[in-house]
Short mmCIF file of C-alpha atoms and ligand atoms in Angstrom, two decimals:
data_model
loop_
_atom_site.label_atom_id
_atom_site.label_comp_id
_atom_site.label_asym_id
_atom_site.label_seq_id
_atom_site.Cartn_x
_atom_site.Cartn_y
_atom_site.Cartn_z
CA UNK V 4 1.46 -17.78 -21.82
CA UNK V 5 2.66 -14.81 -19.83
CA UNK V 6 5.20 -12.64 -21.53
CA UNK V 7 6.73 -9.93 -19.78
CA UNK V 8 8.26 -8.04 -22.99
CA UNK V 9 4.48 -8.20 -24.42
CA UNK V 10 3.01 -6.52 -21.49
CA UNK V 11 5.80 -3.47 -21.38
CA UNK V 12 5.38 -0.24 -23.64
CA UNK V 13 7.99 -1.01 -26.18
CA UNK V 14 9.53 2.59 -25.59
CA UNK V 15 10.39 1.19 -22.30
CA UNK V 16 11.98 -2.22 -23.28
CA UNK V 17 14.31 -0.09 -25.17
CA UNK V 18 15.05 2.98 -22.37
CA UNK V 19 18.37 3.87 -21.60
CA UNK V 20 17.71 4.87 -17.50
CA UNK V 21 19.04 7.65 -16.05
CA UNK V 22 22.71 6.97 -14.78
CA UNK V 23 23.38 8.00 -11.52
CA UNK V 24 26.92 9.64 -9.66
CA UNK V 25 26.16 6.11 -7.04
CA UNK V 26 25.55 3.98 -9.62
CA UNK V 27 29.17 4.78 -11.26
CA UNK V 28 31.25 4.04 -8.07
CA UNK V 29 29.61 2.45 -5.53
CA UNK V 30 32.58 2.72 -2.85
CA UNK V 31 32.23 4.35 0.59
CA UNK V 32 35.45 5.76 1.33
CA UNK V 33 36.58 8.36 -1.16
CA UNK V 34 36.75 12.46 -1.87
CA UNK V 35 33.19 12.24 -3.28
CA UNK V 36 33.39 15.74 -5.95
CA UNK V 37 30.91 13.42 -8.66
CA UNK V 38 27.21 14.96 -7.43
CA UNK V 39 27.49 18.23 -7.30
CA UNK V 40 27.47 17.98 -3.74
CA UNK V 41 27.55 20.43 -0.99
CA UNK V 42 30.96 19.56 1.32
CA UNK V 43 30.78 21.73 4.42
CA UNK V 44 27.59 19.83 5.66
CA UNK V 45 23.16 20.46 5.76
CA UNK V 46 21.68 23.73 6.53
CA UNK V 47 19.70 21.65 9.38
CA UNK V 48 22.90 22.69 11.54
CA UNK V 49 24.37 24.89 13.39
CA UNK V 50 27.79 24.58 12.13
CA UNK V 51 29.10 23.04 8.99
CA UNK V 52 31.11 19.86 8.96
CA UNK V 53 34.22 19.07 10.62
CA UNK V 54 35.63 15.71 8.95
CA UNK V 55 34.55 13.68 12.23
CA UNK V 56 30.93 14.28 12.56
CA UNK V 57 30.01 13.70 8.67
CA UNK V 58 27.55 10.71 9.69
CA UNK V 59 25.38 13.35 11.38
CA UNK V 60 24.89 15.57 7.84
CA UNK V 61 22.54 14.95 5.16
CA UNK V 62 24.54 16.20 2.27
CA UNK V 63 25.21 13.49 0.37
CA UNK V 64 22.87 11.62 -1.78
CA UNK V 65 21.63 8.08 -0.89
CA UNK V 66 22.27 4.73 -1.89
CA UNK V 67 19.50 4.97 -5.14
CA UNK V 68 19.06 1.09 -5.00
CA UNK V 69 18.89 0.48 -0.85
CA UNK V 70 20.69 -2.64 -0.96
CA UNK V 71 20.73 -2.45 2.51
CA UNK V 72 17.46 -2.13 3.08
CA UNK V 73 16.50 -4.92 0.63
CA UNK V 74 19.50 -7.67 2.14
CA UNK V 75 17.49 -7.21 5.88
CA UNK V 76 14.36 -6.94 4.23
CA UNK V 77 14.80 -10.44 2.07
CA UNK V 78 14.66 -12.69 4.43
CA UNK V 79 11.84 -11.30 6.73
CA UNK V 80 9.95 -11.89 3.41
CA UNK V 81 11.27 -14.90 2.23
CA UNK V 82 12.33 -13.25 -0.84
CA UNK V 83 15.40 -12.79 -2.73
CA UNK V 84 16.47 -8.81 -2.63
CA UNK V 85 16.21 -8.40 -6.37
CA UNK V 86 12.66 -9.15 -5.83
CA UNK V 87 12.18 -6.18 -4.07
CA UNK V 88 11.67 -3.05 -5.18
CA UNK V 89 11.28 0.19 -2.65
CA UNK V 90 8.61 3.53 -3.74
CA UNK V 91 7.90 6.56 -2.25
CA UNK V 92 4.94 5.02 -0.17
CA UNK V 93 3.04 2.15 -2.20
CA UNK V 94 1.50 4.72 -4.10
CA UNK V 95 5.00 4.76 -6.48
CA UNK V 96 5.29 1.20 -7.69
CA UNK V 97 0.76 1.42 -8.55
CA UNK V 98 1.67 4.84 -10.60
CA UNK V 99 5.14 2.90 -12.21
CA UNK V 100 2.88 -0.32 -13.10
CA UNK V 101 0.52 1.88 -14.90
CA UNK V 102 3.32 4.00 -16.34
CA UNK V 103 5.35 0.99 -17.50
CA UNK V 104 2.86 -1.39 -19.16
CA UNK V 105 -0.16 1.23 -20.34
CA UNK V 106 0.36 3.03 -23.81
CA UNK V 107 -2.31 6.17 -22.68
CA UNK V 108 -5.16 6.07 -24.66
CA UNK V 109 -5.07 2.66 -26.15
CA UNK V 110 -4.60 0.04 -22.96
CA UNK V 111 -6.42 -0.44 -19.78
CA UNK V 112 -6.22 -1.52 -16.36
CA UNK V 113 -8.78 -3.69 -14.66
CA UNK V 114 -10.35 -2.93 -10.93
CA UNK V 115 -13.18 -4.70 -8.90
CA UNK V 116 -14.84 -1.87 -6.64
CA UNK V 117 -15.53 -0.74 -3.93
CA UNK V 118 -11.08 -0.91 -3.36
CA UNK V 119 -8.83 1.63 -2.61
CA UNK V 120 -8.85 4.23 -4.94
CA UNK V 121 -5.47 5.56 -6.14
CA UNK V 122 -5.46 2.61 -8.73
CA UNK V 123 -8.65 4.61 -10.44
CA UNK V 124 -6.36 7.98 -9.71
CA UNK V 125 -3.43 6.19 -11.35
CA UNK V 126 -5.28 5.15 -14.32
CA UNK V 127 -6.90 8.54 -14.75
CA UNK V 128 -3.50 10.64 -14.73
CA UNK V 129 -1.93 8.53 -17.19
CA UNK V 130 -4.63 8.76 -19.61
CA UNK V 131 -5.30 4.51 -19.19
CA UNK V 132 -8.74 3.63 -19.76
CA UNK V 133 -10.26 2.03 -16.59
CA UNK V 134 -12.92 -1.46 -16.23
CA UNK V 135 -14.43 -2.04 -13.73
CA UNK V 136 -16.16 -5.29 -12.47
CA UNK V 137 -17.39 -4.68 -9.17
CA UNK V 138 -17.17 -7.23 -6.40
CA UNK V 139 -20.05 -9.40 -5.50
CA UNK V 140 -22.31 -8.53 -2.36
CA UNK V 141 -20.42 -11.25 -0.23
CA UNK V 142 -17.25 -8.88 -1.45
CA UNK V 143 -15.56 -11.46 -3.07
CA UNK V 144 -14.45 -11.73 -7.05
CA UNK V 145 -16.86 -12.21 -9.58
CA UNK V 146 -14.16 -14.05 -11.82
CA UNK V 147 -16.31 -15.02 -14.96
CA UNK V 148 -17.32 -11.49 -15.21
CA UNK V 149 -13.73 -10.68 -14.90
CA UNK V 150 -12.06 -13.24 -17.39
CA UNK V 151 -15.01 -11.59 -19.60
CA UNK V 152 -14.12 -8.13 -19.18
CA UNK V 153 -10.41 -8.68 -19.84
CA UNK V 154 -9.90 -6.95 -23.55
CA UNK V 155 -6.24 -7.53 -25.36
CA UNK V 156 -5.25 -4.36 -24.08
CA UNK V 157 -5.64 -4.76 -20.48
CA UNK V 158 -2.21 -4.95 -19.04
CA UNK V 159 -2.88 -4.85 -14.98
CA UNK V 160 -5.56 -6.02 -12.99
CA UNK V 161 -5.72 -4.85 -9.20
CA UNK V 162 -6.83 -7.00 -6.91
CA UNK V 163 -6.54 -5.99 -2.93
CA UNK V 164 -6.22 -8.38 -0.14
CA UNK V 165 -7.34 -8.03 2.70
CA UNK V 166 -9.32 -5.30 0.71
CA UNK V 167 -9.60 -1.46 1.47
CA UNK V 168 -12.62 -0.31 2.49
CA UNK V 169 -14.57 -3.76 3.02
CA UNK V 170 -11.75 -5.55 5.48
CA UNK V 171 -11.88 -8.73 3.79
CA UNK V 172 -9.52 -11.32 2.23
CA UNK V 173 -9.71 -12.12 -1.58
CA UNK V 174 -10.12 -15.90 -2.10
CA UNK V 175 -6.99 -17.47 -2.57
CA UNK V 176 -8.37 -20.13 -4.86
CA UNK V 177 -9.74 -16.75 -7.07
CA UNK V 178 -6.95 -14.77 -7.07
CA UNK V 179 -4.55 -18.33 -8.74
CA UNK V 180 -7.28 -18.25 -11.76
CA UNK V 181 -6.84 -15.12 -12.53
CA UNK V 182 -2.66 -15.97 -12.18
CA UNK V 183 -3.29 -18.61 -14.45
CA UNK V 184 -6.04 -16.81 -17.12
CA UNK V 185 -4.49 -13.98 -17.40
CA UNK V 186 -1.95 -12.48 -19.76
CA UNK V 187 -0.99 -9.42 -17.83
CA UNK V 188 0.39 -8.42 -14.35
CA UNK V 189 -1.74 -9.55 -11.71
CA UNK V 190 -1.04 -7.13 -8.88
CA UNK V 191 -2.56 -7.48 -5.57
CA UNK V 192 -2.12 -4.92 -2.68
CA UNK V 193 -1.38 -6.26 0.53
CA UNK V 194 -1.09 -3.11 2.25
CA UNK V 195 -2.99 -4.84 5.20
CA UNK V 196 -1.86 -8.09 4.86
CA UNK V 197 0.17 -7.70 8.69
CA UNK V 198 -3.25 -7.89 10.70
CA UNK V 199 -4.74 -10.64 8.27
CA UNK V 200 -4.95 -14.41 9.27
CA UNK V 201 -3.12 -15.87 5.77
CA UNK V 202 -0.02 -15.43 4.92
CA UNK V 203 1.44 -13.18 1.89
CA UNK V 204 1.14 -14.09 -1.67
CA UNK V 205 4.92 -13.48 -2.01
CA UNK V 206 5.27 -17.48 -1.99
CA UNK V 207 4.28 -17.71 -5.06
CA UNK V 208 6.16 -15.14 -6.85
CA UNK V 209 9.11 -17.80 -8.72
CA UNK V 210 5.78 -19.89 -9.69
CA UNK V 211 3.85 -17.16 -11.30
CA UNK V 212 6.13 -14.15 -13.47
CA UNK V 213 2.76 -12.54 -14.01
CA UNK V 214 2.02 -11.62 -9.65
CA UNK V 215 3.21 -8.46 -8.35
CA UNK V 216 2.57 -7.88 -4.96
CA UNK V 217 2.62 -4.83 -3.22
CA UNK V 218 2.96 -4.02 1.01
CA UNK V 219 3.80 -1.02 3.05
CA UNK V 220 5.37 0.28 5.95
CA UNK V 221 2.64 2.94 6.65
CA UNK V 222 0.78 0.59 8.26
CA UNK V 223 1.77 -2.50 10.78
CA UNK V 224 5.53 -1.11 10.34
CA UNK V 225 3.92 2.57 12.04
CA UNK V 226 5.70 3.93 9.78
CA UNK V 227 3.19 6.20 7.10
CA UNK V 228 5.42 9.60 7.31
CA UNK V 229 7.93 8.29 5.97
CA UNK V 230 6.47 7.03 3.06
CA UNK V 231 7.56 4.06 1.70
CA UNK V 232 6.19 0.94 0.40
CA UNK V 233 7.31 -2.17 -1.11
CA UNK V 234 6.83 -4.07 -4.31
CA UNK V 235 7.70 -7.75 -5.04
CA UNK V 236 7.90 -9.17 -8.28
CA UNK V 237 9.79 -11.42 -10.81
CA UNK V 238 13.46 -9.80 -10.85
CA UNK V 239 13.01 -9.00 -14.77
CA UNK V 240 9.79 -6.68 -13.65
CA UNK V 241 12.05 -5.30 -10.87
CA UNK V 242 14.80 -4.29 -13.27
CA UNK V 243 12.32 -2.77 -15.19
CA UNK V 244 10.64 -0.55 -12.39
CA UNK V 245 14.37 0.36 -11.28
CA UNK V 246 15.11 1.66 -14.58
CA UNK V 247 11.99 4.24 -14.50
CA UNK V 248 11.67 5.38 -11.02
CA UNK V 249 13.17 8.92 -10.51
CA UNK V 250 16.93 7.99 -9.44
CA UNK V 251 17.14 8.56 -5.19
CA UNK V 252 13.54 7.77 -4.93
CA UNK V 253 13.28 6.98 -1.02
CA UNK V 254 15.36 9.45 1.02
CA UNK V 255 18.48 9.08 3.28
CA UNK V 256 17.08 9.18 6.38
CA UNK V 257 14.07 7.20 5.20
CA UNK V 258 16.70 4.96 4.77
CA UNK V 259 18.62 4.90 7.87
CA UNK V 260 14.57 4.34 9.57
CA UNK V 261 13.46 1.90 7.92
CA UNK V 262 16.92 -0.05 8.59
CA UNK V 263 16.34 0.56 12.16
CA UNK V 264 12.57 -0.72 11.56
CA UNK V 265 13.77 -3.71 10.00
CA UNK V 266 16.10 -4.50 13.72
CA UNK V 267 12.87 -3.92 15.22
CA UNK V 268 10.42 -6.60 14.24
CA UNK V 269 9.28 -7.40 17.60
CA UNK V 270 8.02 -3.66 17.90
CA UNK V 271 5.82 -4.04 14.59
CA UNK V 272 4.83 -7.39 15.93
CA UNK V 273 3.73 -6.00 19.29
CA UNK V 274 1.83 -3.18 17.93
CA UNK V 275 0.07 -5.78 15.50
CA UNK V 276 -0.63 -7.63 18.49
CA UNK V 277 -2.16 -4.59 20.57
CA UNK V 278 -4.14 -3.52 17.20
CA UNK V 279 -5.92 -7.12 16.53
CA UNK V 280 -7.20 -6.94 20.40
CA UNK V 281 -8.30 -3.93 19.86
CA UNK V 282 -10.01 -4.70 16.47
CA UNK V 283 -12.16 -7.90 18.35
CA UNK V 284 -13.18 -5.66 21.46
CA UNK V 285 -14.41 -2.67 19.45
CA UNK V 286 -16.20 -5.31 16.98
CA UNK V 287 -17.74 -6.86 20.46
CA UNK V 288 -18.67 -3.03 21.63
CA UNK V 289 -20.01 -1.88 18.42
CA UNK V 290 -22.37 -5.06 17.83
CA UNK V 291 -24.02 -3.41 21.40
CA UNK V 292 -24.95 -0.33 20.27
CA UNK V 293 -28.28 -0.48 18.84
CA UNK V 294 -27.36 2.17 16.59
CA UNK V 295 -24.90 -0.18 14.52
CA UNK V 296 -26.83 -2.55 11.87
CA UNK V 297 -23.54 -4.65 10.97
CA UNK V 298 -19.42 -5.03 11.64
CA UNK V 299 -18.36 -6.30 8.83
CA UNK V 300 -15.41 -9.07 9.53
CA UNK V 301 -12.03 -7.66 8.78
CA UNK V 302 -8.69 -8.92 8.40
CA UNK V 303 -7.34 -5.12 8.76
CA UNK V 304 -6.90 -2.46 11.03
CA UNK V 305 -10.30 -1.19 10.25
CA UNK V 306 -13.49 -2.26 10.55
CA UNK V 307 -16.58 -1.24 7.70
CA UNK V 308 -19.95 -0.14 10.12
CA UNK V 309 -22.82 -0.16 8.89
CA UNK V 310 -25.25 2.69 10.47
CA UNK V 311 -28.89 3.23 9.56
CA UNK V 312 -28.03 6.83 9.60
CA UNK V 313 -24.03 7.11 8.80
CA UNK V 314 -24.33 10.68 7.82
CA UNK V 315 -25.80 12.08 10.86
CA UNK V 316 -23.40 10.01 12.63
CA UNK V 317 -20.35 11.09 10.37
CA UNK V 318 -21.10 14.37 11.20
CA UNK V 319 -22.02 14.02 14.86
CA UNK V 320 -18.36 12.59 15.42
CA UNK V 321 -16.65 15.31 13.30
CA UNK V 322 -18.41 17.84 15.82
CA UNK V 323 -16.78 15.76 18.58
CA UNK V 324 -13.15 15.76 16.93
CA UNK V 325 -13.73 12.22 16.02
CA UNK V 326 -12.49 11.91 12.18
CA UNK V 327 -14.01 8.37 10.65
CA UNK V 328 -14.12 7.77 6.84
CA UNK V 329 -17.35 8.17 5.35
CA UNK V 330 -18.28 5.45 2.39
CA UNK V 331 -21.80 5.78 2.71
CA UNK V 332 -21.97 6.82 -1.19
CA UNK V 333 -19.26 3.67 -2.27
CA UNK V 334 -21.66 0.98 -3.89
CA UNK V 335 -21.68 -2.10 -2.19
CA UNK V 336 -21.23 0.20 0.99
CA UNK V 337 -24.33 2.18 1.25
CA UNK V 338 -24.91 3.02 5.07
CA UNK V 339 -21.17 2.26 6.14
CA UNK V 340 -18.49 4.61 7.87
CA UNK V 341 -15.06 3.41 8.08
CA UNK V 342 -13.18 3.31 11.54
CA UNK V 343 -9.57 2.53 11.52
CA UNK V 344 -8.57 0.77 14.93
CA UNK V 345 -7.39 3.11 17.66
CA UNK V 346 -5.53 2.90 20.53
CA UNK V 347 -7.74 1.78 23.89
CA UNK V 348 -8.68 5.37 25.20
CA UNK V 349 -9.42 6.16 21.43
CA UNK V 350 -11.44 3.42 21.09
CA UNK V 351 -13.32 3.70 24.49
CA UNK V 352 -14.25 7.38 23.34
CA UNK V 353 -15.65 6.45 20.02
CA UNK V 354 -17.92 4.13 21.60
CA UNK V 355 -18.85 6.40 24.25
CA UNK V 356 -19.47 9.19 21.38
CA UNK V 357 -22.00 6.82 19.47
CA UNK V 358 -23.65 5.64 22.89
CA UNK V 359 -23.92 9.31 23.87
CA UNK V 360 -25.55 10.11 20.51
CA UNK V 361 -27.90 6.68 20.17
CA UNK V 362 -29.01 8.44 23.90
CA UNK V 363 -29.73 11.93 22.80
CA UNK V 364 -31.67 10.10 19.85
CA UNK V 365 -33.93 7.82 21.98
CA UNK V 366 -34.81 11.25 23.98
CA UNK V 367 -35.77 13.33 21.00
CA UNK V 368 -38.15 10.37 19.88
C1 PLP G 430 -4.96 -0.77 -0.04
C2 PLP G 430 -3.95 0.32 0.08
N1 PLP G 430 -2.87 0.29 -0.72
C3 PLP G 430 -1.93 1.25 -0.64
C4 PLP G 430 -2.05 2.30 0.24
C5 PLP G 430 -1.00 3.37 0.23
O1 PLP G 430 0.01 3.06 1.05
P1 PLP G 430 1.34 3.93 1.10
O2 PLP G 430 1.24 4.76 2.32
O3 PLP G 430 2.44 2.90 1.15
O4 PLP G 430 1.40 4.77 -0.16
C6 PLP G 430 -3.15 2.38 1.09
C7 PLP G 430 -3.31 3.49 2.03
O5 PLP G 430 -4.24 3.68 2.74
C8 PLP G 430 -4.13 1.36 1.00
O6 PLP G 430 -5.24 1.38 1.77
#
């Protein structure tokens, strides 16, 4: 039975969080002299302020809890806002999981390579002992080694779906066992989830206080400067992630663009559109060139490609200004590069790279 108070560090049940000027009046209109602000306006201008153009400043803090962001974000989610919790890019809410649950040197966190790596990163800084179970060669779970490999002191498990680098979707079916097997916080990062042909997870977060899931709006959203990401979990986990994040986490005019994001859905939606077109025709090109040995099916914006000589090619595109990921080293991915979906012309000119190199090949023969 899943136990949220069993899974925390019991410094943190107890934490008193840092109290904010914004959290003690939360009014708009007011002579604001509680933050220790500066009045006269940001040194981004010009001039300083004249009381009529104090929208245009950044001087004031932000709202630390972006309610607003969270009411419009709710309901494209089919969420409830205190479900949602906002980080400083996804990155925040994997480093706060870790943070909140793992006592460093005594618990662990579970991973099943070859995944994104900043949950080994996260693990590592904090001092968190790290298992791994690796996936099996068809890149799904291997779930009795995983239910085997789970020790009384493993508080998270990371799961990633569609996964990063291998473009595939975790069974469904795989990821509920381990919901329903496991004592800790089963978290799994949707970061791709926009371009994938299932829907979220986030369905089944009142069924199941033990699933976190995370998304971002670095990726379908366009949005990866700005960095921001978001978590969704029971609202007791929420409370708890509020209380230790550093107090005006995501920025004011993060803020004010990811509000105009959120108006904006049919510009995400388009662009998701555009990107999954693109995905299918450079599959169709790349399956041409006789150079490529396998495109691996992907519900992302990327696509894993295997080469029989992914070095050479790696650095035959770098020479043309072409920047691919290399994972030819990643287990389970020995020969593969990884190419994130580009725009048409972008596309068009990594294929005719890789044809112009499969040429000067043939002719050196
Ligand atoms: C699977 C996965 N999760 C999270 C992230 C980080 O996203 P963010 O930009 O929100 O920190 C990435 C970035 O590439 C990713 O691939």
């Amino acid at each position: 039975m899943f136990d949220l108070n069993t899974i925390l560090r019991p410094h943190i049940l107890t934490l008193t969080p840092y109290s904010s000027a914004r959290d003690e009046y939360t009014g708009k209109e007011g002579i604001f002299l509680d933050a220790n602000e500066n009045p006269f306006g940001s040194a981004v201008s010009d001039s300083t302020l004249d009381d009529s153009e104090t929208e245009a400043y950044y001087n004031r803090y932000p709202d630390p809890h972006q309610y607003a962001i969270k009411e419009r974000l709710a309901p494209i989610k089919g969420v409830r806002p205190t479900q949602i919790f906002i980080g400083n890019g996804s990155d925040e809410p994997i480093d706060l999981l870790v943070r909140a649950t793992c006592t460093p040197g005594q618990d662990s966190i579970l991973i099943v390579p070859p995944t994104y790596g900043m949950y080994e990163v996260s693990a590592a800084i904090n001092d968190v002992q790290l298992i791994k179970v690796p996936l099996k060669p068809d890149f799904q779970l291997d779930v009795p080694a995983i239910l085997a490999a789970i020790q009384p002191w493993t508080k998270l498990l990371f799961v990633c779906s569609p996964n990063n680098p291998t473009g595939n979707l975790i069974d469904r079916s795989d990821v509920l066992t381990l919901l329903d097997n496991f004592n800790g916080l089963v978290v799994v990062d949707e970061a791709y989830i926009d371009f994938a042909s299932t829907p979220s997870l986030t369905t089944l977060l009142d069924q199941y206080p033990n699933l976190v899931v995370l998304q971002t709006f670095s990726k379908a959203w366009g949005l990866a400067a700005l960095r921001s990401g978001m978590c969704f979990a029971s609202e007791a986990l929420i409370e708890v992630l509020n209380k230790i994040k550093p107090p005006y986490n995501v920025s004011g005019p993060t803020q004010q663009l990811l509000l105009k994001a959120l108006n904006n859905v049919s510009t995400k939606d388009a662009m998701v559109t555009r990107i999954l077109a693109q995905r299918e025709e450079l599959t169709r090109n790349l399956l041409n060139l006789p150079l490529v040995r396998h495109v691996y099916p992907s519900d992302a914006n990327f696509l894993l490609v295997k080469f029989d000589d992914p070095k050479a090619i790696f650095d035959y595109l770098i020479g043309q200004q072409i920047i691919v990921r290399d994972r030819h080293r990643v287990k389970l991915c020995e020969g593969c590069l990884r190419i994130t979906v580009g725009t048409e012309s972008e596309n068009r000119q990594v294929l005719s790279m890789l044809q112009t190199y499969a040429d000067q090949i043939s002719t050196t023969v």
